[in-house]
Amino acid sequence: MKIFKTLLSLLAFSLLAQSIVAQTKAREIWSVEKANAWYKTKGWLRGSDFIPSTAINQLEMWQEESFDPATIDRELGYAESIGMNSMRVYLHHLAWEVDPKGFKNRVNQYLKIADKHHISTLFVLFDDCWNPTYSVGKQPAPKPGIHNSGWVRDPGELIFTEPQVIEKLEAYVKDILTSFKNDKRIVLWDLYNEPGNSGYGNKSLPLLEKAFVWGREVNPSQPLSAGVWDWKLKELSDFQIKNSDVTTYHNYGDTENHTKDIEKLKSLSQRPLLCTEYMARSRNSLFSNIMPILKKENIAAYNWGLVAGKTNTIYAWDKPMPNGNEPELWFHDIFRPDGTPYKQDEVEVIKDLTGKK
């Protein structure tokens, strides 16, 4: 019995020691000085939330059978032509899980294409938006006139129905961050898109907290962040601001609404600001009125959508058009698949602001 108790004590001590080592390995949040020094090296970041027009969701973008480097190359060329220099791109743990090596090879291939166009990348790891379940293989066809009809959350309902998935999610985050932790083509890791969306609220907080711990244990050279998007989710928003190396946020409001958010964020954080989602035409969030503010304030500007395609983001969130007709006013996106701008005057505004004229 004494030997058994001794072994238990040794095991407990070993586990405690491992836990302490793990905790000490996780770095602290960047200092304000380090965050601002990092941002000064980047210039004014401007670009879009990007998915090729041939993909309906993150899985179709990254699975081997549907990965489309030719379209990615062509469409990032459109972005380069108007002076964009960075893209925000979503990953998905399931595409990694079924083929870790191939997935990372495809990520590297994407980065090579983007770098050829002088475009850096901001990767998103988790997401609480749109469809709660997903599967590997062929993805569904778009539902006519329905915004993001095939976009999928990550991990979505799986985190609640199969809580053991947390081990896979940790392996995913750590593998991706470790593999690309010093990659200069990557500007930032957006750990979790809109945590608490889809009615999850604080149910998303535990995964958000773990994502930051995992990220800090890897300690990539790039900053870690998760964007504030809904002030009503106070506990989540407070955590995001207090734990992000740089402050990211979303705003689809008009100039008055957007300016208020900027002022509020400046009062809460002395760190660089990056707007990682904006531009919804029917809400008066436009290139002509919001992008100049972001440039003046030296806030990174990532609008939603580059090329109209299978995501159907030319349609508004709350105004489906089941007949599939093109809306008179596009909600998001800049180009048609052939590279023709939706509105030439918008492209001229962007080029003027980016110095591409």
Tab-separated table of C-alpha atoms in Angstrom:
chain	number	residue	atom	x	y	z
A	1	MET	CA	0.000	0.000	0.000
A	2	LYS	CA	2.850	2.394	0.849
A	3	ILE	CA	4.455	1.706	-2.522
A	4	PHE	CA	1.124	2.374	-4.234
A	5	LYS	CA	0.676	5.673	-2.381
A	6	THR	CA	4.238	6.644	-3.205
A	7	LEU	CA	3.651	5.932	-6.886
A	8	LEU	CA	0.464	8.001	-6.821
A	9	SER	CA	2.319	10.878	-5.179
A	10	LEU	CA	5.076	10.699	-7.761
A	11	LEU	CA	2.522	10.636	-10.572
A	12	ALA	CA	0.695	13.629	-9.115
A	13	PHE	CA	3.968	15.513	-8.735
A	14	SER	CA	4.931	14.677	-12.325
A	15	LEU	CA	1.600	15.933	-13.667
A	16	LEU	CA	1.910	19.097	-11.596
A	17	ALA	CA	5.431	19.677	-12.878
A	18	GLN	CA	4.273	19.182	-16.461
A	19	SER	CA	1.450	21.647	-15.891
A	20	ILE	CA	3.819	24.237	-14.436
A	21	VAL	CA	6.215	23.794	-17.365
A	22	ALA	CA	3.344	24.228	-19.833
A	23	GLN	CA	2.195	27.369	-18.080
A	24	THR	CA	5.648	28.877	-18.004
A	25	LYS	CA	6.057	28.147	-21.714
A	26	ALA	CA	3.027	30.265	-22.605
A	27	ARG	CA	4.151	33.831	-23.212
A	28	GLU	CA	2.419	36.946	-21.971
A	29	ILE	CA	0.501	39.348	-24.160
A	30	TRP	CA	2.790	41.614	-26.168
A	31	SER	CA	3.626	44.901	-24.522
A	32	VAL	CA	1.993	48.002	-25.970
A	33	GLU	CA	5.440	49.141	-27.102
A	34	LYS	CA	6.129	45.886	-28.937
A	35	ALA	CA	2.702	45.915	-30.575
A	36	ASN	CA	3.118	49.455	-31.868
A	37	ALA	CA	6.703	48.831	-33.010
A	38	TRP	CA	5.474	45.788	-34.966
A	39	TYR	CA	2.715	47.802	-36.613
A	40	LYS	CA	5.104	50.527	-37.732
A	41	THR	CA	6.920	47.981	-39.876
A	42	LYS	CA	3.755	47.028	-41.805
A	43	GLY	CA	2.698	50.274	-43.398
A	44	TRP	CA	-1.004	50.703	-44.109
A	45	LEU	CA	-2.531	47.240	-44.516
A	46	ARG	CA	-5.531	47.174	-46.838
A	47	GLY	CA	-7.305	44.301	-48.500
A	48	SER	CA	-10.279	41.983	-48.364
A	49	ASP	CA	-11.634	38.918	-46.633
A	50	PHE	CA	-10.780	36.495	-49.413
A	51	ILE	CA	-12.094	33.196	-50.698
A	52	PRO	CA	-11.813	32.287	-54.387
A	53	SER	CA	-15.039	32.630	-56.345
A	54	THR	CA	-15.006	28.883	-57.052
A	55	ALA	CA	-15.307	27.920	-53.343
A	56	ILE	CA	-18.511	28.044	-51.315
A	57	ASN	CA	-16.744	27.654	-47.970
A	58	GLN	CA	-13.428	27.046	-46.225
A	59	LEU	CA	-13.487	23.298	-46.905
A	60	GLU	CA	-13.971	23.736	-50.625
A	61	MET	CA	-11.127	26.234	-50.639
A	62	TRP	CA	-8.648	23.955	-48.849
A	63	GLN	CA	-9.523	20.325	-49.676
A	64	GLU	CA	-7.160	18.744	-52.186
A	65	GLU	CA	-9.829	17.908	-54.747
A	66	SER	CA	-11.195	21.458	-54.918
A	67	PHE	CA	-8.145	23.602	-54.140
A	68	ASP	CA	-7.941	26.037	-57.063
A	69	PRO	CA	-4.570	27.790	-57.355
A	70	ALA	CA	-5.327	29.119	-60.845
A	71	THR	CA	-8.366	31.057	-59.612
A	72	ILE	CA	-6.529	32.198	-56.482
A	73	ASP	CA	-3.688	33.526	-58.644
A	74	ARG	CA	-6.015	35.313	-61.030
A	75	GLU	CA	-8.155	36.888	-58.325
A	76	LEU	CA	-5.270	38.012	-56.152
A	77	GLY	CA	-4.032	39.679	-59.319
A	78	TYR	CA	-7.238	41.735	-59.325
A	79	ALA	CA	-6.470	42.774	-55.743
A	80	GLU	CA	-2.903	43.735	-56.597
A	81	SER	CA	-4.130	45.811	-59.536
A	82	ILE	CA	-6.020	48.176	-57.206
A	83	GLY	CA	-3.269	48.476	-54.609
A	84	MET	CA	-4.390	45.948	-52.023
A	85	ASN	CA	-1.534	44.418	-50.064
A	86	SER	CA	-3.093	41.982	-47.581
A	87	MET	CA	-5.888	39.386	-47.393
A	88	ARG	CA	-7.792	37.836	-44.495
A	89	VAL	CA	-8.289	34.119	-45.161
A	90	TYR	CA	-10.204	31.448	-43.248
A	91	LEU	CA	-8.813	27.993	-42.517
A	92	HIS	CA	-10.770	24.994	-41.169
A	93	HIS	CA	-9.649	22.288	-38.757
A	94	LEU	CA	-11.431	19.494	-40.672
A	95	ALA	CA	-9.437	20.122	-43.839
A	96	TRP	CA	-6.309	19.833	-41.677
A	97	GLU	CA	-7.561	16.766	-39.785
A	98	VAL	CA	-8.092	14.588	-42.868
A	99	ASP	CA	-4.789	15.577	-44.490
A	100	PRO	CA	-2.421	17.564	-42.235
A	101	LYS	CA	0.594	17.438	-44.521
A	102	GLY	CA	-1.359	18.155	-47.692
A	103	PHE	CA	-3.277	20.941	-45.983
A	104	LYS	CA	-0.093	22.673	-44.906
A	105	ASN	CA	1.359	22.234	-48.382
A	106	ARG	CA	-1.695	23.946	-49.831
A	107	VAL	CA	-1.438	26.750	-47.289
A	108	ASN	CA	2.166	27.218	-48.351
A	109	GLN	CA	1.130	27.177	-52.004
A	110	TYR	CA	-1.457	29.863	-51.291
A	111	LEU	CA	1.160	31.951	-49.501
A	112	LYS	CA	3.535	31.655	-52.473
A	113	ILE	CA	0.830	32.909	-54.822
A	114	ALA	CA	-0.106	35.782	-52.514
A	115	ASP	CA	3.511	36.764	-52.019
A	116	LYS	CA	3.987	36.853	-55.785
A	117	HIS	CA	1.301	39.539	-55.823
A	118	HIS	CA	2.957	41.399	-52.895
A	119	ILE	CA	0.054	40.432	-50.639
A	120	SER	CA	0.458	39.367	-47.001
A	121	THR	CA	-2.030	37.112	-45.242
A	122	LEU	CA	-3.998	37.217	-42.016
A	123	PHE	CA	-5.255	33.707	-41.210
A	124	VAL	CA	-8.432	32.911	-39.232
A	125	LEU	CA	-8.524	29.656	-37.253
A	126	PHE	CA	-12.006	29.317	-35.690
A	127	ASP	CA	-15.384	30.778	-36.639
A	128	ASP	CA	-18.888	30.953	-35.122
A	129	CYS	CA	-20.738	32.086	-38.254
A	130	TRP	CA	-23.303	30.427	-40.512
A	131	ASN	CA	-23.850	26.651	-40.805
A	132	PRO	CA	-23.265	24.651	-37.596
A	133	THR	CA	-22.327	21.292	-39.150
A	134	TYR	CA	-20.082	20.184	-42.004
A	135	SER	CA	-18.480	17.151	-43.594
A	136	VAL	CA	-15.520	16.342	-45.794
A	137	GLY	CA	-15.803	15.770	-49.510
A	138	LYS	CA	-17.947	17.492	-52.092
A	139	GLN	CA	-19.562	20.611	-50.665
A	140	PRO	CA	-23.169	21.702	-51.359
A	141	ALA	CA	-24.060	23.910	-54.278
A	142	PRO	CA	-25.028	27.502	-53.433
A	143	LYS	CA	-28.680	28.149	-52.623
A	144	PRO	CA	-29.833	30.787	-55.136
A	145	GLY	CA	-29.813	34.292	-53.702
A	146	ILE	CA	-28.867	33.227	-50.145
A	147	HIS	CA	-25.888	34.983	-48.522
A	148	ASN	CA	-23.177	32.492	-47.472
A	149	SER	CA	-25.557	29.538	-47.838
A	150	GLY	CA	-22.707	27.033	-47.589
A	151	TRP	CA	-20.270	28.715	-45.194
A	152	VAL	CA	-19.500	26.579	-42.126
A	153	ARG	CA	-18.568	27.256	-38.530
A	154	ASP	CA	-15.446	25.833	-36.962
A	155	PRO	CA	-15.834	23.829	-34.793
A	156	GLY	CA	-19.557	24.669	-34.602
A	157	GLU	CA	-21.860	22.201	-32.845
A	158	LEU	CA	-19.106	19.597	-32.696
A	159	ILE	CA	-17.590	21.258	-29.630
A	160	PHE	CA	-20.828	20.585	-27.732
A	161	THR	CA	-21.809	17.176	-29.140
A	162	GLU	CA	-18.289	15.719	-29.046
A	163	PRO	CA	-16.344	17.665	-26.405
A	164	GLN	CA	-13.337	15.373	-26.882
A	165	VAL	CA	-12.741	17.226	-30.163
A	166	ILE	CA	-10.886	19.780	-28.050
A	167	GLU	CA	-7.765	17.594	-28.304
A	168	LYS	CA	-7.906	17.715	-32.106
A	169	LEU	CA	-8.484	21.456	-32.050
A	170	GLU	CA	-5.438	21.966	-29.846
A	171	ALA	CA	-3.330	19.808	-32.159
A	172	TYR	CA	-4.619	21.766	-35.173
A	173	VAL	CA	-3.843	25.186	-33.712
A	174	LYS	CA	-0.416	24.186	-32.483
A	175	ASP	CA	0.554	22.402	-35.705
A	176	ILE	CA	-0.450	25.308	-37.940
A	177	LEU	CA	1.126	27.967	-35.732
A	178	THR	CA	4.303	25.957	-35.205
A	179	SER	CA	4.656	25.252	-38.933
A	180	PHE	CA	4.296	28.922	-39.899
A	181	LYS	CA	5.375	30.740	-36.728
A	182	ASN	CA	8.224	32.583	-38.424
A	183	ASP	CA	6.702	32.968	-41.873
A	184	LYS	CA	7.082	36.606	-42.898
A	185	ARG	CA	4.266	36.242	-45.433
A	186	ILE	CA	1.804	35.936	-42.554
A	187	VAL	CA	0.944	39.211	-40.866
A	188	LEU	CA	-1.290	38.037	-37.999
A	189	TRP	CA	-3.199	35.088	-36.514
A	190	ASP	CA	-6.909	35.794	-36.002
A	191	LEU	CA	-7.653	33.006	-33.549
A	192	TYR	CA	-11.454	33.131	-33.541
A	193	ASN	CA	-13.878	34.944	-35.828
A	194	GLU	CA	-16.892	36.466	-34.073
A	195	PRO	CA	-16.917	34.227	-30.988
A	196	GLY	CA	-20.404	34.084	-29.513
A	197	ASN	CA	-22.203	34.544	-32.831
A	198	SER	CA	-25.066	32.216	-33.883
A	199	GLY	CA	-26.564	32.554	-30.426
A	200	TYR	CA	-23.586	30.909	-28.677
A	201	GLY	CA	-22.803	33.879	-26.447
A	202	ASN	CA	-20.489	32.963	-23.575
A	203	LYS	CA	-20.606	29.282	-24.559
A	204	SER	CA	-17.744	30.237	-26.910
A	205	LEU	CA	-15.589	31.725	-24.158
A	206	PRO	CA	-13.849	28.490	-23.077
A	207	LEU	CA	-12.606	27.764	-26.612
A	208	LEU	CA	-11.592	31.389	-27.084
A	209	GLU	CA	-9.565	31.224	-23.862
A	210	LYS	CA	-7.927	27.956	-24.905
A	211	ALA	CA	-7.073	29.315	-28.354
A	212	PHE	CA	-5.078	32.143	-26.780
A	213	VAL	CA	-3.306	29.746	-24.395
A	214	TRP	CA	-2.380	27.414	-27.250
A	215	GLY	CA	-1.205	30.323	-29.355
A	216	ARG	CA	0.957	31.716	-26.583
A	217	GLU	CA	2.485	28.307	-25.926
A	218	VAL	CA	3.627	28.205	-29.557
A	219	ASN	CA	4.680	31.870	-29.380
A	220	PRO	CA	4.728	32.734	-33.102
A	221	SER	CA	6.579	35.802	-34.304
A	222	GLN	CA	3.252	37.186	-35.575
A	223	PRO	CA	0.717	38.749	-33.188
A	224	LEU	CA	-2.373	36.928	-31.917
A	225	SER	CA	-5.791	38.533	-31.909
A	226	ALA	CA	-9.560	37.948	-31.991
A	227	GLY	CA	-11.778	40.739	-33.261
A	228	VAL	CA	-14.417	42.580	-31.253
A	229	TRP	CA	-17.685	42.501	-33.163
A	230	ASP	CA	-20.636	42.868	-30.736
A	231	TRP	CA	-20.412	45.153	-27.710
A	232	LYS	CA	-23.463	43.449	-26.187
A	233	LEU	CA	-21.254	40.392	-25.621
A	234	LYS	CA	-19.381	42.259	-22.920
A	235	GLU	CA	-17.477	39.383	-21.309
A	236	LEU	CA	-16.237	38.148	-24.667
A	237	SER	CA	-15.356	41.634	-25.912
A	238	ASP	CA	-13.486	42.463	-22.710
A	239	PHE	CA	-11.501	39.241	-22.961
A	240	GLN	CA	-10.645	39.842	-26.627
A	241	ILE	CA	-9.378	43.368	-25.980
A	242	LYS	CA	-7.393	42.380	-22.885
A	243	ASN	CA	-5.729	39.367	-24.502
A	244	SER	CA	-5.059	40.394	-28.112
A	245	ASP	CA	-1.542	41.551	-28.987
A	246	VAL	CA	-3.107	44.030	-31.405
A	247	THR	CA	-6.745	45.113	-31.433
A	248	THR	CA	-8.922	43.855	-34.264
A	249	TYR	CA	-12.591	44.626	-34.796
A	250	HIS	CA	-15.552	44.486	-37.208
A	251	ASN	CA	-17.891	47.300	-38.139
A	252	TYR	CA	-20.488	47.378	-40.911
A	253	GLY	CA	-22.006	50.696	-39.856
A	254	ASP	CA	-21.956	54.152	-41.401
A	255	THR	CA	-19.341	56.811	-40.695
A	256	GLU	CA	-20.905	57.934	-37.411
A	257	ASN	CA	-21.244	54.413	-36.086
A	258	HIS	CA	-17.780	53.376	-37.237
A	259	THR	CA	-16.136	56.483	-35.796
A	260	LYS	CA	-17.754	55.819	-32.414
A	261	ASP	CA	-16.300	52.323	-32.408
A	262	ILE	CA	-12.845	53.671	-33.224
A	263	GLU	CA	-13.071	56.180	-30.380
A	264	LYS	CA	-14.270	53.544	-27.937
A	265	LEU	CA	-11.515	51.109	-28.911
A	266	LYS	CA	-8.865	53.812	-28.593
A	267	SER	CA	-10.102	54.534	-25.076
A	268	LEU	CA	-9.807	50.852	-24.142
A	269	SER	CA	-6.602	49.930	-25.948
A	270	GLN	CA	-3.370	51.727	-26.756
A	271	ARG	CA	-2.541	49.077	-29.323
A	272	PRO	CA	-2.719	49.246	-33.128
A	273	LEU	CA	-6.229	48.964	-34.571
A	274	LEU	CA	-7.055	46.658	-37.482
A	275	CYS	CA	-10.547	46.614	-38.971
A	276	THR	CA	-10.853	43.069	-40.281
A	277	GLU	CA	-14.431	43.375	-41.623
A	278	TYR	CA	-16.311	46.361	-43.064
A	279	MET	CA	-18.159	47.459	-46.241
A	280	ALA	CA	-21.846	46.646	-46.628
A	281	ARG	CA	-23.326	48.942	-49.253
A	282	SER	CA	-26.948	48.867	-48.095
A	283	ARG	CA	-25.799	49.862	-44.595
A	284	ASN	CA	-23.837	52.840	-45.917
A	285	SER	CA	-20.510	51.252	-45.084
A	286	LEU	CA	-18.691	52.099	-48.303
A	287	PHE	CA	-15.219	52.423	-49.730
A	288	SER	CA	-15.910	56.101	-50.379
A	289	ASN	CA	-16.798	57.007	-46.780
A	290	ILE	CA	-15.125	54.410	-44.514
A	291	MET	CA	-11.823	53.622	-46.222
A	292	PRO	CA	-10.596	57.255	-46.062
A	293	ILE	CA	-11.263	57.297	-42.302
A	294	LEU	CA	-9.309	54.093	-41.819
A	295	LYS	CA	-6.408	55.423	-43.860
A	296	LYS	CA	-6.367	58.730	-41.966
A	297	GLU	CA	-6.378	56.892	-38.624
A	298	ASN	CA	-3.785	54.372	-39.877
A	299	ILE	CA	-6.185	51.508	-39.193
A	300	ALA	CA	-5.761	48.385	-41.313
A	301	ALA	CA	-8.756	48.002	-43.652
A	302	TYR	CA	-10.105	44.594	-44.697
A	303	ASN	CA	-13.481	44.734	-46.427
A	304	TRP	CA	-15.618	41.636	-46.797
A	305	GLY	CA	-15.342	40.080	-50.216
A	306	LEU	CA	-13.132	40.455	-53.261
A	307	VAL	CA	-14.743	38.518	-56.132
A	308	ALA	CA	-18.412	37.568	-56.431
A	309	GLY	CA	-18.837	33.803	-56.487
A	310	LYS	CA	-20.255	30.757	-54.781
A	311	THR	CA	-20.486	32.404	-51.350
A	312	ASN	CA	-23.286	34.637	-52.697
A	313	THR	CA	-22.132	37.595	-50.643
A	314	ILE	CA	-23.455	40.052	-53.213
A	315	TYR	CA	-26.777	39.335	-51.458
A	316	ALA	CA	-27.531	40.940	-48.086
A	317	TRP	CA	-27.608	38.906	-44.869
A	318	ASP	CA	-31.276	39.614	-44.254
A	319	LYS	CA	-32.651	40.041	-47.800
A	320	PRO	CA	-32.482	36.753	-49.708
A	321	MET	CA	-33.407	36.647	-53.383
A	322	PRO	CA	-34.458	33.013	-53.964
A	323	ASN	CA	-34.911	33.643	-57.686
A	324	GLY	CA	-31.150	34.133	-57.869
A	325	ASN	CA	-31.344	37.395	-59.793
A	326	GLU	CA	-28.473	39.795	-59.345
A	327	PRO	CA	-29.399	42.440	-56.762
A	328	GLU	CA	-29.441	46.013	-57.986
A	329	LEU	CA	-27.144	46.917	-55.088
A	330	TRP	CA	-24.432	44.410	-54.223
A	331	PHE	CA	-23.973	43.901	-50.480
A	332	HIS	CA	-20.281	42.862	-50.586
A	333	ASP	CA	-17.540	42.131	-53.170
A	334	ILE	CA	-15.659	44.288	-55.654
A	335	PHE	CA	-15.157	42.283	-58.859
A	336	ARG	CA	-17.028	39.914	-61.104
A	337	PRO	CA	-15.180	36.630	-61.798
A	338	ASP	CA	-13.813	37.962	-65.094
A	339	GLY	CA	-12.160	40.872	-63.281
A	340	THR	CA	-14.716	43.515	-64.268
A	341	PRO	CA	-15.431	45.833	-61.322
A	342	TYR	CA	-18.986	45.948	-59.988
A	343	LYS	CA	-18.566	49.732	-59.781
A	344	GLN	CA	-15.719	51.403	-61.588
A	345	ASP	CA	-16.001	54.527	-59.430
A	346	GLU	CA	-15.411	52.418	-56.287
A	347	VAL	CA	-12.292	50.914	-57.807
A	348	GLU	CA	-11.057	54.427	-58.626
A	349	VAL	CA	-11.594	55.449	-54.984
A	350	ILE	CA	-9.623	52.431	-53.782
A	351	LYS	CA	-6.802	53.035	-56.243
A	352	ASP	CA	-6.623	56.683	-55.252
A	353	LEU	CA	-6.339	55.756	-51.555
A	354	THR	CA	-3.758	53.049	-52.162
A	355	GLY	CA	-1.689	55.175	-54.541
A	356	LYS	CA	-2.220	52.779	-57.436
A	357	LYS	CA	-3.333	55.465	-59.911
